[in-house]
Amino acid sequence: MIEVNNYNEIAVKKLGDGLEQVTMQNAVADESSASFIDLFDTMTKLQQVLSTFIQDFGKITEDSALIQERTMDFAAIVEQSTAAVEELNATLTELTEEQQQIATYINETHEEAVRIRN
């Protein structure tokens, strides 16, 4: 009977030790579960931020393409304006030369009229 009691005491002690280990493992499992939940929440937030970033980047890309297109349009307008100004300058130069010729002719005519009159 003493042997049975000793055996029972050893069994009770081992069961107590096993219960303590299971309790510790349960606590570790709870901590691990909480850590994974936190990690999942963080990854979800990161995914949302990255999604927003990708959308913003897409908008920036669209806006950049539009800016490039408008810049090219503006360059074409500047080029056309430059050509028009050059053409206007040539026309004004030609008109100035014609006016100088007319002024010279008028002066010569005036001088001739004065000479004839005298």
PDB file of C-alpha atoms in Angstrom:
ATOM      1  CA  MET A   1       0.000   0.000   0.000  1.00  0.00           C
ATOM      2  CA  ILE A   2       2.862   2.322   0.750  1.00  0.00           C
ATOM      3  CA  GLU A   3       4.113   1.564  -2.680  1.00  0.00           C
ATOM      4  CA  VAL A   4       0.772   2.471  -4.206  1.00  0.00           C
ATOM      5  CA  ASN A   5       0.696   5.676  -2.203  1.00  0.00           C
ATOM      6  CA  ASN A   6       4.225   6.554  -3.327  1.00  0.00           C
ATOM      7  CA  TYR A   7       3.249   5.743  -6.904  1.00  0.00           C
ATOM      8  CA  ASN A   8       0.120   7.899  -6.577  1.00  0.00           C
ATOM      9  CA  GLU A   9       2.141  10.803  -5.132  1.00  0.00           C
ATOM     10  CA  ILE A  10       4.591  10.588  -8.022  1.00  0.00           C
ATOM     11  CA  ALA A  11       1.690  10.442 -10.488  1.00  0.00           C
ATOM     12  CA  VAL A  12       0.000  13.445  -8.847  1.00  0.00           C
ATOM     13  CA  LYS A  13       3.294  15.406  -8.955  1.00  0.00           C
ATOM     14  CA  LYS A  14       3.808  14.519 -12.620  1.00  0.00           C
ATOM     15  CA  LEU A  15       0.224  15.487 -13.411  1.00  0.00           C
ATOM     16  CA  GLY A  16       0.806  18.805 -11.607  1.00  0.00           C
ATOM     17  CA  ASP A  17       4.011  19.379 -13.570  1.00  0.00           C
ATOM     18  CA  GLY A  18       2.194  18.490 -16.814  1.00  0.00           C
ATOM     19  CA  LEU A  19      -0.642  20.870 -15.940  1.00  0.00           C
ATOM     20  CA  GLU A  20       1.886  23.631 -15.265  1.00  0.00           C
ATOM     21  CA  GLN A  21       3.543  23.007 -18.652  1.00  0.00           C
ATOM     22  CA  VAL A  22       0.173  22.991 -20.445  1.00  0.00           C
ATOM     23  CA  THR A  23      -0.738  26.255 -18.675  1.00  0.00           C
ATOM     24  CA  MET A  24       2.571  27.827 -19.765  1.00  0.00           C
ATOM     25  CA  GLN A  25       2.111  26.565 -23.335  1.00  0.00           C
ATOM     26  CA  ASN A  26      -1.428  27.967 -23.342  1.00  0.00           C
ATOM     27  CA  ALA A  27      -0.083  31.373 -22.239  1.00  0.00           C
ATOM     28  CA  VAL A  28       2.587  31.275 -24.982  1.00  0.00           C
ATOM     29  CA  ALA A  29      -0.066  30.291 -27.524  1.00  0.00           C
ATOM     30  CA  ASP A  30      -2.269  33.219 -26.400  1.00  0.00           C
ATOM     31  CA  GLU A  31       0.678  35.624 -26.730  1.00  0.00           C
ATOM     32  CA  SER A  32       1.520  34.209 -30.162  1.00  0.00           C
ATOM     33  CA  SER A  33      -2.101  34.537 -31.238  1.00  0.00           C
ATOM     34  CA  ALA A  34      -2.199  38.176 -30.061  1.00  0.00           C
ATOM     35  CA  SER A  35       1.069  38.869 -31.915  1.00  0.00           C
ATOM     36  CA  PHE A  36      -0.297  37.344 -35.120  1.00  0.00           C
ATOM     37  CA  ILE A  37      -3.495  39.391 -34.793  1.00  0.00           C
ATOM     38  CA  ASP A  38      -1.395  42.556 -34.373  1.00  0.00           C
ATOM     39  CA  LEU A  39       0.726  41.551 -37.359  1.00  0.00           C
ATOM     40  CA  PHE A  40      -2.395  40.893 -39.440  1.00  0.00           C
ATOM     41  CA  ASP A  41      -3.857  44.291 -38.497  1.00  0.00           C
ATOM     42  CA  THR A  42      -0.570  46.009 -39.344  1.00  0.00           C
ATOM     43  CA  MET A  43      -0.341  44.222 -42.697  1.00  0.00           C
ATOM     44  CA  THR A  44      -3.964  45.175 -43.476  1.00  0.00           C
ATOM     45  CA  LYS A  45      -3.204  48.835 -42.755  1.00  0.00           C
ATOM     46  CA  LEU A  46      -0.041  48.617 -44.855  1.00  0.00           C
ATOM     47  CA  GLN A  47      -2.036  47.113 -47.715  1.00  0.00           C
ATOM     48  CA  GLN A  48      -4.531  49.993 -47.511  1.00  0.00           C
ATOM     49  CA  VAL A  49      -1.739  52.580 -47.476  1.00  0.00           C
ATOM     50  CA  LEU A  50      -0.023  50.911 -50.438  1.00  0.00           C
ATOM     51  CA  SER A  51      -3.311  50.757 -52.322  1.00  0.00           C
ATOM     52  CA  THR A  52      -3.817  54.485 -51.764  1.00  0.00           C
ATOM     53  CA  PHE A  53      -0.209  55.137 -52.800  1.00  0.00           C
ATOM     54  CA  ILE A  54      -0.672  53.142 -56.006  1.00  0.00           C
ATOM     55  CA  GLN A  55      -3.851  55.095 -56.802  1.00  0.00           C
ATOM     56  CA  ASP A  56      -2.076  58.391 -56.123  1.00  0.00           C
ATOM     57  CA  PHE A  57       0.875  57.321 -58.243  1.00  0.00           C
ATOM     58  CA  GLY A  58      -1.487  56.418 -61.087  1.00  0.00           C
ATOM     59  CA  LYS A  59      -3.063  59.879 -60.865  1.00  0.00           C
ATOM     60  CA  ILE A  60       0.380  61.485 -60.859  1.00  0.00           C
ATOM     61  CA  THR A  61       1.294  59.460 -63.951  1.00  0.00           C
ATOM     62  CA  GLU A  62      -1.883  60.606 -65.710  1.00  0.00           C
ATOM     63  CA  ASP A  63      -1.255  64.218 -64.712  1.00  0.00           C
ATOM     64  CA  SER A  64       2.362  63.992 -65.894  1.00  0.00           C
ATOM     65  CA  ALA A  65       1.238  62.702 -69.281  1.00  0.00           C
ATOM     66  CA  LEU A  66      -1.271  65.557 -69.533  1.00  0.00           C
ATOM     67  CA  ILE A  67       1.403  68.099 -68.573  1.00  0.00           C
ATOM     68  CA  GLN A  68       3.736  66.650 -71.200  1.00  0.00           C
ATOM     69  CA  GLU A  69       0.992  66.860 -73.834  1.00  0.00           C
ATOM     70  CA  ARG A  70       0.147  70.456 -72.909  1.00  0.00           C
ATOM     71  CA  THR A  71       3.839  71.384 -72.907  1.00  0.00           C
ATOM     72  CA  MET A  72       4.217  69.984 -76.404  1.00  0.00           C
ATOM     73  CA  ASP A  73       1.091  71.901 -77.505  1.00  0.00           C
ATOM     74  CA  PHE A  74       2.543  75.067 -75.998  1.00  0.00           C
ATOM     75  CA  ALA A  75       5.868  74.480 -77.769  1.00  0.00           C
ATOM     76  CA  ALA A  76       4.010  74.110 -81.068  1.00  0.00           C
ATOM     77  CA  ILE A  77       2.122  77.366 -80.412  1.00  0.00           C
ATOM     78  CA  VAL A  78       5.385  79.146 -79.577  1.00  0.00           C
ATOM     79  CA  GLU A  79       6.927  77.793 -82.775  1.00  0.00           C
ATOM     80  CA  GLN A  80       3.943  78.985 -84.838  1.00  0.00           C
ATOM     81  CA  SER A  81       4.009  82.365 -83.100  1.00  0.00           C
ATOM     82  CA  THR A  82       7.720  82.712 -83.810  1.00  0.00           C
ATOM     83  CA  ALA A  83       7.122  81.962 -87.477  1.00  0.00           C
ATOM     84  CA  ALA A  84       4.280  84.507 -87.594  1.00  0.00           C
ATOM     85  CA  VAL A  85       6.456  87.157 -85.919  1.00  0.00           C
ATOM     86  CA  GLU A  86       9.266  86.469 -88.389  1.00  0.00           C
ATOM     87  CA  GLU A  87       6.806  86.778 -91.279  1.00  0.00           C
ATOM     88  CA  LEU A  88       5.428  90.017 -89.819  1.00  0.00           C
ATOM     89  CA  ASN A  89       8.968  91.330 -89.400  1.00  0.00           C
ATOM     90  CA  ALA A  90       9.746  90.543 -93.050  1.00  0.00           C
ATOM     91  CA  THR A  91       6.517  92.287 -94.140  1.00  0.00           C
ATOM     92  CA  LEU A  92       7.289  95.348 -92.015  1.00  0.00           C
ATOM     93  CA  THR A  93      10.833  95.468 -93.374  1.00  0.00           C
ATOM     94  CA  GLU A  94       9.467  95.325 -96.925  1.00  0.00           C
ATOM     95  CA  LEU A  95       6.888  98.044 -96.170  1.00  0.00           C
ATOM     96  CA  THR A  96       9.573 100.217 -94.590  1.00  0.00           C
ATOM     97  CA  GLU A  97      11.720  99.892 -97.712  1.00  0.00           C
ATOM     98  CA  GLU A  98       8.714 100.752 -99.894  1.00  0.00           C
ATOM     99  CA  GLN A  99       7.931 103.790 -97.702  1.00  0.00           C
ATOM    100  CA  GLN A 100      11.530 104.929 -97.978  1.00  0.00           C
ATOM    101  CA  GLN A 101      11.329 104.574-101.770  1.00  0.00           C
ATOM    102  CA  ILE A 102       8.038 106.530-101.809  1.00  0.00           C
ATOM    103  CA  ALA A 103       9.538 109.204 -99.528  1.00  0.00           C
ATOM    104  CA  THR A 104      12.567 109.459-101.795  1.00  0.00           C
ATOM    105  CA  TYR A 105      10.315 109.732-104.866  1.00  0.00           C
ATOM    106  CA  ILE A 106       8.177 112.400-103.176  1.00  0.00           C
ATOM    107  CA  ASN A 107      11.283 114.365-102.169  1.00  0.00           C
ATOM    108  CA  GLU A 108      12.700 114.097-105.693  1.00  0.00           C
ATOM    109  CA  THR A 109       9.315 115.157-107.151  1.00  0.00           C
ATOM    110  CA  HIS A 110       9.105 118.051-104.725  1.00  0.00           C
ATOM    111  CA  GLU A 111      12.649 119.155-105.567  1.00  0.00           C
ATOM    112  CA  GLU A 112      11.870 118.874-109.284  1.00  0.00           C
ATOM    113  CA  ALA A 113       8.632 120.883-108.851  1.00  0.00           C
ATOM    114  CA  VAL A 114      10.529 123.569-106.906  1.00  0.00           C
ATOM    115  CA  ARG A 115      13.235 123.659-109.557  1.00  0.00           C
ATOM    116  CA  ILE A 116      10.650 123.933-112.359  1.00  0.00           C
ATOM    117  CA  ARG A 117       8.881 126.693-110.540  1.00  0.00           C
ATOM    118  CA  ASN A 118      12.002 128.735-110.140  1.00  0.00           C
TER     119      ASN A 118
END
